[in-house]
mmCIF file of C-alpha atoms and ligand atoms in Angstrom:
data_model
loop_
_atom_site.group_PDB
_atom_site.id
_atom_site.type_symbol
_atom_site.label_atom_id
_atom_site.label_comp_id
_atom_site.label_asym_id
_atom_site.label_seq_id
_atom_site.Cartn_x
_atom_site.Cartn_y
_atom_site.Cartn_z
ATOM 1 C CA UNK A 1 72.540 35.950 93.683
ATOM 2 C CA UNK A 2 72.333 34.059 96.906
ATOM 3 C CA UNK A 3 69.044 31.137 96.655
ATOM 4 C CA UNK A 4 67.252 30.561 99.679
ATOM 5 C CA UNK A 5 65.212 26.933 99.205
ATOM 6 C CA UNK A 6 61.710 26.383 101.037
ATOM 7 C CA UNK A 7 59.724 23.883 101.171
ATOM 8 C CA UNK A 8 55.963 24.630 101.900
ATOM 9 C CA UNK A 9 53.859 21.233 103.807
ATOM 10 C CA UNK A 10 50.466 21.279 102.457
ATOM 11 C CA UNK A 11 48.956 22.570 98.835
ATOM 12 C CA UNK A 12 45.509 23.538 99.773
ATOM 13 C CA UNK A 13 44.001 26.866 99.650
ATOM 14 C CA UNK A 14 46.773 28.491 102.460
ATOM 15 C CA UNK A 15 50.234 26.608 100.464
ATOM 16 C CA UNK A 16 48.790 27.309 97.602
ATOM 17 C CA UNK A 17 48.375 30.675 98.018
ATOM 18 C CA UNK A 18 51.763 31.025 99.883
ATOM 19 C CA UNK A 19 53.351 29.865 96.232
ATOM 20 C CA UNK A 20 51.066 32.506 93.865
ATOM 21 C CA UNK A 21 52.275 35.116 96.747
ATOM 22 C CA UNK A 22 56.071 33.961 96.533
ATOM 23 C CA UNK A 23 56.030 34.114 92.592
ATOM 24 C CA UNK A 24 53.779 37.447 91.852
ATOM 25 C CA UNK A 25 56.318 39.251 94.207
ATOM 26 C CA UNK A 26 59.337 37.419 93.580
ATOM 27 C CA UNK A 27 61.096 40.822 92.010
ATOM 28 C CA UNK A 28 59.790 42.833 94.803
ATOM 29 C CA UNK A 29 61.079 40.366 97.541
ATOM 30 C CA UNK A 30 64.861 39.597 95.907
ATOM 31 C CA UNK A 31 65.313 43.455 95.872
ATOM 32 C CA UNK A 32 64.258 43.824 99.207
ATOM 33 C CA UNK A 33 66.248 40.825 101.067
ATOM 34 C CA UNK A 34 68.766 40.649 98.416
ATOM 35 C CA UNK A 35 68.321 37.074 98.277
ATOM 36 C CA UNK A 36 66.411 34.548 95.454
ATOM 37 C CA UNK A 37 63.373 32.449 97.136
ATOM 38 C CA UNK A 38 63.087 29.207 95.474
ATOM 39 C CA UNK A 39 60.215 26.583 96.334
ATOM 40 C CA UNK A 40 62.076 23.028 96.635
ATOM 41 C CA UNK A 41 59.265 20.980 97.269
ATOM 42 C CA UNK A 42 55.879 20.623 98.206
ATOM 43 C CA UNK A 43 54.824 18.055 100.600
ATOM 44 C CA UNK A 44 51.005 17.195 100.019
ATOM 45 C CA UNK A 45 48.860 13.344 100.226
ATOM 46 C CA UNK A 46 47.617 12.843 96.957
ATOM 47 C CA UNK A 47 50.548 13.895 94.453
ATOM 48 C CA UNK A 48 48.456 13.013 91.278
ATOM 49 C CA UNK A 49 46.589 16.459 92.134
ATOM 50 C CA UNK A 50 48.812 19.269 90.446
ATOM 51 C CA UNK A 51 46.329 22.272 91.409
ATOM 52 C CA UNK A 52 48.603 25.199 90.448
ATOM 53 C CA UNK A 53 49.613 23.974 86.734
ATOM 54 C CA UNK A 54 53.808 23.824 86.798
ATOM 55 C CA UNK A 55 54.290 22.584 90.170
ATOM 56 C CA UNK A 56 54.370 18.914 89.769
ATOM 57 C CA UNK A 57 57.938 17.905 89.591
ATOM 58 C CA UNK A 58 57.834 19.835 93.121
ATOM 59 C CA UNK A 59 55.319 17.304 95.046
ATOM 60 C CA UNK A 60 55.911 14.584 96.977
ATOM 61 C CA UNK A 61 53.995 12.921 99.688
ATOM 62 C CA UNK A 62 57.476 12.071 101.417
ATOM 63 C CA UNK A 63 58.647 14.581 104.022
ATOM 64 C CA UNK A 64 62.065 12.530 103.910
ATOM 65 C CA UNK A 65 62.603 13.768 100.761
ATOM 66 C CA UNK A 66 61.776 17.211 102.019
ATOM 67 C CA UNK A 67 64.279 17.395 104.399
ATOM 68 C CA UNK A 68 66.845 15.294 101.621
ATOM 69 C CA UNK A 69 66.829 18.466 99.791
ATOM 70 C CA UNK A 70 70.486 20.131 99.797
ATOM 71 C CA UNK A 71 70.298 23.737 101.366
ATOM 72 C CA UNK A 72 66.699 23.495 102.769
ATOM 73 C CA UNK A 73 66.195 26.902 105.008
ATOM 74 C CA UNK A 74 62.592 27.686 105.236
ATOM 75 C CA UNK A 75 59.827 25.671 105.505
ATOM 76 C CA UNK A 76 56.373 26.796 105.289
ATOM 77 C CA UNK A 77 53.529 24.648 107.206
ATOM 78 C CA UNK A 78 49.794 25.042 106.000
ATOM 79 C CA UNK A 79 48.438 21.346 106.943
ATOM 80 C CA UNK A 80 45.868 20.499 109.664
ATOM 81 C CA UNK A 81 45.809 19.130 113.141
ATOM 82 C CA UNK A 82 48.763 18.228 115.456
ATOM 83 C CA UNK A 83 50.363 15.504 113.944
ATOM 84 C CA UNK A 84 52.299 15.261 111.636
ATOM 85 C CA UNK A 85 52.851 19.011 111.796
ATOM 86 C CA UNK A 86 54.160 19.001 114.922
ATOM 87 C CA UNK A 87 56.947 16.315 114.249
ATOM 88 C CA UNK A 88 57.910 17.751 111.095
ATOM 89 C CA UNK A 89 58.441 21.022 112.301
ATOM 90 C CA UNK A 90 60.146 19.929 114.784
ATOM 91 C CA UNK A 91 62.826 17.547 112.824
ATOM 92 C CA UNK A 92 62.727 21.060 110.490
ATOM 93 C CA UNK A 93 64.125 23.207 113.214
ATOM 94 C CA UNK A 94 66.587 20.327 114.457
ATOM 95 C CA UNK A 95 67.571 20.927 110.399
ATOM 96 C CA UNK A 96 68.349 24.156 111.165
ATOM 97 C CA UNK A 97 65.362 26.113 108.862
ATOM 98 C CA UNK A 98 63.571 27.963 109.874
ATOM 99 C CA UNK A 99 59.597 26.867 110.106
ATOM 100 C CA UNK A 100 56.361 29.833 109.582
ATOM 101 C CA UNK A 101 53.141 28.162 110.339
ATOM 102 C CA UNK A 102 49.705 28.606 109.929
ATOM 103 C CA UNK A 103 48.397 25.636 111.996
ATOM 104 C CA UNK A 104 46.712 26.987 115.140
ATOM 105 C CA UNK A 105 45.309 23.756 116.785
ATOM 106 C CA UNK A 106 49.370 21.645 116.604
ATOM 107 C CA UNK A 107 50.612 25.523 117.679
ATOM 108 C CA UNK A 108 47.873 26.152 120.359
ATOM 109 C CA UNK A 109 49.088 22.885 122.006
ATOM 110 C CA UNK A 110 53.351 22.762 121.208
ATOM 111 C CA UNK A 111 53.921 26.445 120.086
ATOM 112 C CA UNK A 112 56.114 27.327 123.221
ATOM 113 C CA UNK A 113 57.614 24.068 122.364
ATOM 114 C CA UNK A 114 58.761 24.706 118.793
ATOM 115 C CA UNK A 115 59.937 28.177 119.661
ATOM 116 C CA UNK A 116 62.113 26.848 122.624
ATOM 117 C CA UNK A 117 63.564 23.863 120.107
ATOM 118 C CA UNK A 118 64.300 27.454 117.520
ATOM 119 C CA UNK A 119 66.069 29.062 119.850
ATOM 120 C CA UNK A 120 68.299 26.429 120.769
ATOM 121 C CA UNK A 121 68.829 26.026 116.903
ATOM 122 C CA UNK A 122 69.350 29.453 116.093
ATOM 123 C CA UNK A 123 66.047 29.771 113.920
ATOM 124 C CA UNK A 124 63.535 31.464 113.889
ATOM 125 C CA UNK A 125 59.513 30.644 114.311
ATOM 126 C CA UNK A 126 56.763 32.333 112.670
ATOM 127 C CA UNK A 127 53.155 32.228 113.526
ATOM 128 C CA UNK A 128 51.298 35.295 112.478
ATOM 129 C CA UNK A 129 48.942 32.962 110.700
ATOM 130 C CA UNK A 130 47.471 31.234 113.636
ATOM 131 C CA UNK A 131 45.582 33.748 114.654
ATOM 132 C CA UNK A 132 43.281 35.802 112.761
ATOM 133 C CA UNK A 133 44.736 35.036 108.977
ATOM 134 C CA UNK A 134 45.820 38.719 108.010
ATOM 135 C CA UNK A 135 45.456 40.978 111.316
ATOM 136 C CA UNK A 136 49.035 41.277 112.088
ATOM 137 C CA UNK A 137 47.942 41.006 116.079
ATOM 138 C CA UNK A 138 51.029 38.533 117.038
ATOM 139 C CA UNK A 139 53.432 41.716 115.320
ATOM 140 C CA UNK A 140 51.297 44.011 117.309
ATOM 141 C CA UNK A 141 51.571 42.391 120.413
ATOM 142 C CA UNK A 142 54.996 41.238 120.128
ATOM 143 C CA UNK A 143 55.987 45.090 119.494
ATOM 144 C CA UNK A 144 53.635 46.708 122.677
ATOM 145 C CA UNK A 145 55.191 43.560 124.835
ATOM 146 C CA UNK A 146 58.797 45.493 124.514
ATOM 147 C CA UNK A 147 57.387 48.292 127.029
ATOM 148 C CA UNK A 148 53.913 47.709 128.013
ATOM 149 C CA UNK A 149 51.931 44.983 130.118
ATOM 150 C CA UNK A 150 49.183 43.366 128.827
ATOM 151 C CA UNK A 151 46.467 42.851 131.293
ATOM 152 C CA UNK A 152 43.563 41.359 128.592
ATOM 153 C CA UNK A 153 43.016 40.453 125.356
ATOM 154 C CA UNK A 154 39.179 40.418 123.905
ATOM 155 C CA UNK A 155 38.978 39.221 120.160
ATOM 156 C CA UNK A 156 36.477 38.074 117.896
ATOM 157 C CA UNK A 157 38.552 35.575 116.416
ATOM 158 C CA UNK A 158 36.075 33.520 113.936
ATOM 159 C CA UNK A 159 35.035 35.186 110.787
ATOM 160 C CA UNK A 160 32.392 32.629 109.952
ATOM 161 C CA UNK A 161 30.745 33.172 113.343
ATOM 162 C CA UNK A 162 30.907 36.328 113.288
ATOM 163 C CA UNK A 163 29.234 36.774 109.632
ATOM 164 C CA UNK A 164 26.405 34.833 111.263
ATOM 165 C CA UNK A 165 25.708 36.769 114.271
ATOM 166 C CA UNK A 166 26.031 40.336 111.492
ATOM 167 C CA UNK A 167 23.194 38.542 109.050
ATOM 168 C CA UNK A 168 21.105 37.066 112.187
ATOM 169 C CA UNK A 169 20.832 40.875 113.394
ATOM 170 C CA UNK A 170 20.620 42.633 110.365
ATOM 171 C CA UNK A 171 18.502 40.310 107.935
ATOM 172 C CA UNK A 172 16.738 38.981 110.855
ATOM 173 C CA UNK A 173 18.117 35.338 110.199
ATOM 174 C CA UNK A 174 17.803 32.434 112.044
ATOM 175 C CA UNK A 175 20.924 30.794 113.768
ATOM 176 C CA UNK A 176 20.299 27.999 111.040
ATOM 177 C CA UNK A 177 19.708 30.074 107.854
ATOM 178 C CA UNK A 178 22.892 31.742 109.221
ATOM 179 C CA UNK A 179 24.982 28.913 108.866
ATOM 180 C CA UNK A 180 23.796 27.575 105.602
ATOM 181 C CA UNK A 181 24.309 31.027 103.590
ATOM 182 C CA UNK A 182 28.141 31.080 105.399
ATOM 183 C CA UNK A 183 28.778 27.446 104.253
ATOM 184 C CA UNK A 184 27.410 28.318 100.928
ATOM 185 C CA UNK A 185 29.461 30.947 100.829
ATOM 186 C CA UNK A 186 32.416 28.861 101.794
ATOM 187 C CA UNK A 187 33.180 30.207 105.081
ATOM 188 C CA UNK A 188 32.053 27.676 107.258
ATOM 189 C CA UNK A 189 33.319 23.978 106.473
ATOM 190 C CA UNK A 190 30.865 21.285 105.946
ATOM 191 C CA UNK A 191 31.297 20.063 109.629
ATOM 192 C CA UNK A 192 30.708 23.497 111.628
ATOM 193 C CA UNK A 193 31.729 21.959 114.658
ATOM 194 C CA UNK A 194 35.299 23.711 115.447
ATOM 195 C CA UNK A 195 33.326 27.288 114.500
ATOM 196 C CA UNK A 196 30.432 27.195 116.126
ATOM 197 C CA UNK A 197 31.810 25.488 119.220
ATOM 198 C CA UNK A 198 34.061 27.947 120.011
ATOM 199 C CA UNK A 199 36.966 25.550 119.535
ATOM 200 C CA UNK A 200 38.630 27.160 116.799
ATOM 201 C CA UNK A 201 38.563 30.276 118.733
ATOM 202 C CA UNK A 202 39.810 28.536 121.278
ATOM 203 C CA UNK A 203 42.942 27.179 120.328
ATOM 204 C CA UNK A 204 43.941 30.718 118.807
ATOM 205 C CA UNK A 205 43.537 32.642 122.344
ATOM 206 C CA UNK A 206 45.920 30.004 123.566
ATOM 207 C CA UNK A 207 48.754 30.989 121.286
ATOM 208 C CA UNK A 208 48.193 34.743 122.364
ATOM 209 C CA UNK A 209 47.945 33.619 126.145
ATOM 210 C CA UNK A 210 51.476 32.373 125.102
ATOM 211 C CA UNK A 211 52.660 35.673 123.985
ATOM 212 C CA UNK A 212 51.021 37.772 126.242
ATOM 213 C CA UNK A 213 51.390 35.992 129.519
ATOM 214 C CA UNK A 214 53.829 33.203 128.974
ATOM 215 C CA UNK A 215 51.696 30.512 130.020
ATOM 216 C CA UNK A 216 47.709 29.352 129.389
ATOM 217 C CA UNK A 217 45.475 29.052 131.144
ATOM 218 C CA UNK A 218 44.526 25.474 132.203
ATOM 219 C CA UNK A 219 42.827 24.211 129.176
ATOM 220 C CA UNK A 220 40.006 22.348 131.440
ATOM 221 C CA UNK A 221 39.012 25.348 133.132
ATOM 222 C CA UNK A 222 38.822 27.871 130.346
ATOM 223 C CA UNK A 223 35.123 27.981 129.827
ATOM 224 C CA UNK A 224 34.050 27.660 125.712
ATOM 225 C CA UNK A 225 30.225 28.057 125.278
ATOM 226 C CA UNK A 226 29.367 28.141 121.310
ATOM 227 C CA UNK A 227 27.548 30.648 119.524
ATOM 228 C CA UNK A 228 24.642 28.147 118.685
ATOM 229 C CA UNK A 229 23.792 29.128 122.520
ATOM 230 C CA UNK A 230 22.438 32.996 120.634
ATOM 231 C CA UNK A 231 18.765 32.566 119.104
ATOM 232 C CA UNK A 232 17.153 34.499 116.725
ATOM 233 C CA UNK A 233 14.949 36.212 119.632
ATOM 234 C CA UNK A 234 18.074 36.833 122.171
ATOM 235 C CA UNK A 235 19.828 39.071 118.864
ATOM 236 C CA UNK A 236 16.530 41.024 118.091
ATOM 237 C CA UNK A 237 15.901 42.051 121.828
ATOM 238 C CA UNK A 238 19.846 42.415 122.088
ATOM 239 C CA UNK A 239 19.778 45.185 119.309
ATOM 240 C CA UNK A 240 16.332 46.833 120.360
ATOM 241 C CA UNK A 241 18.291 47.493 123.305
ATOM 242 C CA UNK A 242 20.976 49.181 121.471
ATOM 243 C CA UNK A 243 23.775 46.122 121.942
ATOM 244 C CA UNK A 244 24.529 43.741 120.039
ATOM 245 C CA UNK A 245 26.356 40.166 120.375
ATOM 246 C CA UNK A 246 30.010 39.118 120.068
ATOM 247 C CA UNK A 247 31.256 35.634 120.275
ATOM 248 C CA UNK A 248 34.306 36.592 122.034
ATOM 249 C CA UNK A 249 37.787 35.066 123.622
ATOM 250 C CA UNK A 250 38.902 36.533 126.473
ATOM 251 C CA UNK A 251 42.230 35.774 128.251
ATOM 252 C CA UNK A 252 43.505 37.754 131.213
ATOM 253 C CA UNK A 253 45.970 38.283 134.169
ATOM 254 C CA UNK A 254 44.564 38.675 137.170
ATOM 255 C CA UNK A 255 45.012 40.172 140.234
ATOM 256 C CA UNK A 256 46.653 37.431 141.892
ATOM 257 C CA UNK A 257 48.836 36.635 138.701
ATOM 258 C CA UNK A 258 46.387 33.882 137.680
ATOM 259 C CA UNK A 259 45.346 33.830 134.155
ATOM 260 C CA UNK A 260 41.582 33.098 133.060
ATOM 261 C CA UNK A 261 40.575 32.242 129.851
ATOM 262 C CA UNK A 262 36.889 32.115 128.838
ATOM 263 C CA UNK A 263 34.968 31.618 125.124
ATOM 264 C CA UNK A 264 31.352 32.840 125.109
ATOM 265 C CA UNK A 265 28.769 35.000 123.002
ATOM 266 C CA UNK A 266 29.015 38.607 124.777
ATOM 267 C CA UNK A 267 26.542 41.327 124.443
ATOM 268 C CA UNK A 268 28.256 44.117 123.903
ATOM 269 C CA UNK A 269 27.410 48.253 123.766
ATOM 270 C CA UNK A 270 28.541 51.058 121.279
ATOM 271 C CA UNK A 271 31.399 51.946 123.460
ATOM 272 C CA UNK A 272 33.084 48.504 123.292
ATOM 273 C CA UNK A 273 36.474 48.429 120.782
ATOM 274 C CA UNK A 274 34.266 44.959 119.407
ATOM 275 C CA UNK A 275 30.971 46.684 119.146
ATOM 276 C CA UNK A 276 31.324 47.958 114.773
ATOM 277 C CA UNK A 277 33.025 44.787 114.205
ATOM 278 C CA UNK A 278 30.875 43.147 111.705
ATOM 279 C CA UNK A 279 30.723 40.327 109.017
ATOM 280 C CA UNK A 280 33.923 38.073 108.652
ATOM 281 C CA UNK A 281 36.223 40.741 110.133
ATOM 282 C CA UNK A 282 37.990 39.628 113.118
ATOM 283 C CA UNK A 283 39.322 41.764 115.999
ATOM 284 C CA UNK A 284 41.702 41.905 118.631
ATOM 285 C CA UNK A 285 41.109 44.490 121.469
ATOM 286 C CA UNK A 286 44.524 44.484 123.777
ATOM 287 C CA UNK A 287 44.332 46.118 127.013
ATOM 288 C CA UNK A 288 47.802 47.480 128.263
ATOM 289 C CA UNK A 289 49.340 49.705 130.981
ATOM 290 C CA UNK A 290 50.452 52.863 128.857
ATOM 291 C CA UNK A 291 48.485 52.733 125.496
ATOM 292 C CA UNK A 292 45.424 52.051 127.046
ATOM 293 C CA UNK A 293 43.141 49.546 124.796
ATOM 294 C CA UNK A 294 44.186 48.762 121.563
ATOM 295 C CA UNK A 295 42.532 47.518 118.599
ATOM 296 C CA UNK A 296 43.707 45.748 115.432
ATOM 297 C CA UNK A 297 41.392 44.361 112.896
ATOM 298 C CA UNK A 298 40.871 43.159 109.599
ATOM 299 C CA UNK A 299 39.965 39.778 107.504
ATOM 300 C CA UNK A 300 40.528 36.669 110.032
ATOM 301 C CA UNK A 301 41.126 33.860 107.092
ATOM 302 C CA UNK A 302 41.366 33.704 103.450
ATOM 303 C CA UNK A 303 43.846 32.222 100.908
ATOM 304 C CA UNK A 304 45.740 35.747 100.206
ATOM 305 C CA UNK A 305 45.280 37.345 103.990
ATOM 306 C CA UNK A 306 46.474 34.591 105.442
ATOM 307 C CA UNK A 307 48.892 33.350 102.941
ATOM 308 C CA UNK A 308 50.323 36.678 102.970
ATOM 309 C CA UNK A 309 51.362 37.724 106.505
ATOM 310 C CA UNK A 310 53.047 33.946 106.242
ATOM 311 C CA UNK A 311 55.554 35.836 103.293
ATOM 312 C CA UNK A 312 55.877 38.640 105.596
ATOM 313 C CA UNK A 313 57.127 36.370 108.679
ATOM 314 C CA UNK A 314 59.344 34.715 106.058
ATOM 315 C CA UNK A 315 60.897 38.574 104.919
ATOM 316 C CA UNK A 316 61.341 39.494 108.574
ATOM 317 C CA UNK A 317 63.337 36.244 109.489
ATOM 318 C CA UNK A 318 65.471 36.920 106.189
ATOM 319 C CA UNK A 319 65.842 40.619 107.173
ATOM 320 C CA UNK A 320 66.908 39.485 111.344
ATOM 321 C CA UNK A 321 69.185 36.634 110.097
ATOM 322 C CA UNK A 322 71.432 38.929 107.646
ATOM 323 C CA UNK A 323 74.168 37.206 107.602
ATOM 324 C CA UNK A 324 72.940 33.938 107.598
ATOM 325 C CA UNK A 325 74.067 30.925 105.414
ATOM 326 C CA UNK A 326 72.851 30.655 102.086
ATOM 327 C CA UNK A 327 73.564 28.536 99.323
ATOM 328 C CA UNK A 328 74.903 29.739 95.826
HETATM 329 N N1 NAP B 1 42.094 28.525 105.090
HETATM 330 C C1 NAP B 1 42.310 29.589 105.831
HETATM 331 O O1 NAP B 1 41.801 30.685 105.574
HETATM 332 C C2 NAP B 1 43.223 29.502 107.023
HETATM 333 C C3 NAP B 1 43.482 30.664 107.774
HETATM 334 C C4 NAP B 1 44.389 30.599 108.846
HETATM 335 C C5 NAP B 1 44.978 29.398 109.179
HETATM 336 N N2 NAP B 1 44.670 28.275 108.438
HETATM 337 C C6 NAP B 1 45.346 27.023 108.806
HETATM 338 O O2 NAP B 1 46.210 26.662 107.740
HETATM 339 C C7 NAP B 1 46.287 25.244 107.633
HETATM 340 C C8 NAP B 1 45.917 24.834 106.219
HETATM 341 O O3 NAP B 1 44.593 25.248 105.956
HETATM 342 P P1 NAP B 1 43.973 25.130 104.483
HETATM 343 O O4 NAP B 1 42.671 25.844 104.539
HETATM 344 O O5 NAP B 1 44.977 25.509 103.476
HETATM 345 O O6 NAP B 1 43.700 23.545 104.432
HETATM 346 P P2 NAP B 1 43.387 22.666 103.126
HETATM 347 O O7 NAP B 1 42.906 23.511 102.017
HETATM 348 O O8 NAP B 1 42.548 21.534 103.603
HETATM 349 O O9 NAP B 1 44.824 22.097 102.708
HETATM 350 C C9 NAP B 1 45.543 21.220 103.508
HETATM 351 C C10 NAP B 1 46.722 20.685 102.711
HETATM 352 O O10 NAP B 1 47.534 19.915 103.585
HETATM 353 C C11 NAP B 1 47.821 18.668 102.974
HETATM 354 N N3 NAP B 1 47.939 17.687 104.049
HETATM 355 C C12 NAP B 1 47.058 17.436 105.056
HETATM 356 N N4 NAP B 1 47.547 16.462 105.864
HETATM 357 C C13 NAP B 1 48.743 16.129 105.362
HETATM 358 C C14 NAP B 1 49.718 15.182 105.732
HETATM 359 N N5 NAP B 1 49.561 14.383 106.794
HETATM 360 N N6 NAP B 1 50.840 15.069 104.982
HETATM 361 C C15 NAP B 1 51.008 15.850 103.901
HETATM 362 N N7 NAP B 1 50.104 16.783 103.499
HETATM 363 C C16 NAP B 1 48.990 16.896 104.216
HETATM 364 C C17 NAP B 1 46.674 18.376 102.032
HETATM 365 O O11 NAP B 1 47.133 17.494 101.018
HETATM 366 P P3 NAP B 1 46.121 16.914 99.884
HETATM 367 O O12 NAP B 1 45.731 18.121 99.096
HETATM 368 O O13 NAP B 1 46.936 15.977 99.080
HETATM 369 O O14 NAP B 1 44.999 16.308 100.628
HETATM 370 C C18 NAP B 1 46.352 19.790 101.534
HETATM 371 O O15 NAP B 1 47.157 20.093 100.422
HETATM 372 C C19 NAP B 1 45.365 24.667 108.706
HETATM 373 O O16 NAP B 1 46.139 24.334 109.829
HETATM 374 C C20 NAP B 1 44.427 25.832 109.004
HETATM 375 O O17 NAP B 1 43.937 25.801 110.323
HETATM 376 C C21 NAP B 1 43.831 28.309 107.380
#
């Protein structure tokens, strides 16, 4: 049968999950694309680290030898920040593979970028995992975009912040008990700062102001206020009046074909698609021309979630490029 090599950049929680994903459905997947996945290599810093027992001879902290691999055709991308994601994906699709990320801050910034570079290559680009881990939203949106106009999206689009704002109104929490249970859970990182800030949020409202509208917003004017703005106090009068808070990104068109982007705690009431969103769930509410609103939800990070809809990106570029070359 036909073998398909990938490579997958970065072995933490997402590339390692990516490679228990690839190998528990390996059967499952050969059947369905009639092709044989195999993981080449691994690019990761510290190679002396084998963390999923088996995978050694596959690591190396050289992306040359990445890219030296005979038949490369998929890479997978689970590292952090801009750089060097955003080169190597970039010498990846001037390879000809095609590239699935999970990286929202280098894709919030060169996304439209990358996917202009595929097309010119003749690969594809996939990015469900940039925004809210499993909630297939950029599917969703991609699919309503064929007939409808978007005119907003509303999401809650941070787990960990969300979790805090759930405990702070139901346990009666403080915004600083709050955080320490999520980090001892594991949610939030040791440095909060891209949570709580609204920056993580941020950057993944960007890539869907990319799908929906083409274009972003001017990042200086899109307003981010954090959710350490919410007290204690504001959450208990919030729900005594029956609403309750959301920290939510907003992006829309408006009237005069501008688009606005904003990041901000919202208090929201029982009618709002946000409203029953609670704990680490994320949500995206999409308001469009002929559905009306829409609203897809489900866990917004995770090892599995998110390491998942990054296979399914992978079977739906195998299934589009049919007859594509593979190597025997
Ligand atoms: N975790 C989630 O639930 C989640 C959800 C959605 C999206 N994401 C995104 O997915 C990406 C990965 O997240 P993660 O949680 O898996 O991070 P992580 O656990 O910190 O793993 C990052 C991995 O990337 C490797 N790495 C970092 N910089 C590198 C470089 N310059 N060259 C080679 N390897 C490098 C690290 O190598 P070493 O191990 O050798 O240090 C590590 O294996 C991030 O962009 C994140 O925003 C994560």
């Amino acid at each position: 049968m036909a073998v398909i090599k990938a490579a997958i950049l970065g072995f933490g929680t997402v590339g390692q999950g990516i490679y228990h994903i690839l190998n528990e459905k390996r059967e499952a997947l050969r059947e369905k694309l009639g092709v044989e996945l195999e993981v080449a290599k691994i690019l990761v810093r510290d190679t002396s680290n084998e963390r999923i027992p088996g995978t050694q001879h596959l690591l190396t902290d050289n992306i040359d030898e990445v890219f030296a691999e005979k038949g490369m055709q998929v890479v997978f991308e689970a590292i952090v920040n801009e750089e060097p994601a955003f080169s190597y994906l970039k010498q990846a699709i001037e390879n000809k593979c095609h590239v699935v990320t999970a990286n929202k801050v280098m894709f919030a910034k060169r996304g439209l970028e990358l996917q202009t570079l595929a097309k010119q290559n003749g690969v594809f680009v996939g990015y469900e995992a940039t925004v809210a881990g499993g909630v297939p939203v950029i599917k969703t949106l991609k699919n309503i975009l064929l007939v409808n106009d978007v005119s907003c999206i509303q999401g809650i689009l941070n787990g960990t912040t969300n979790y805090m704002l759930t405990k702070m109104r139901k346990e009666g929490w403080s915004f600083e008990e709050a955080l320490l249970e999520a980090q001892r859970l594991g949610y939030a990182e040791a440095d909060p700062y891209n949570d709580i800030s609204g920056q993580d949020a941020f950057k993944k409202l960007m890539v869907l102001s990319d799908l929906a509208f083409g274009e972003q917003p001017a990042w200086a004017e899109v307003e981010v206020i954090g959710v350490d703005t919410i007290s204690a106090e504001d959450v208990k009068v919030a729900t005594e009046q029956g609403m309750r808070y959301r920290h939510v990104a907003e992006v829309e068109r408006q009237a005069d074909g501008k688009i606005v982007g904003k990041v901000a705690p919202m208090l929201v009431d029982r009618e709002h698609p946000l409203f029953p969103i609670d704990d680490v769930f994320n949500a995206v509410a999409i308001d469009t021309n002929y559905i009306g609103t829409l609203t897809v939800t489900g866990p917004g990070a995770g090892m599995y979630p998110t390491a998942s809809v990054m296979v399914e990106d992978y079977a739906e570029i195998i299934g589009k490029r049919a007859g594509f070359v593979v190597t025997i």
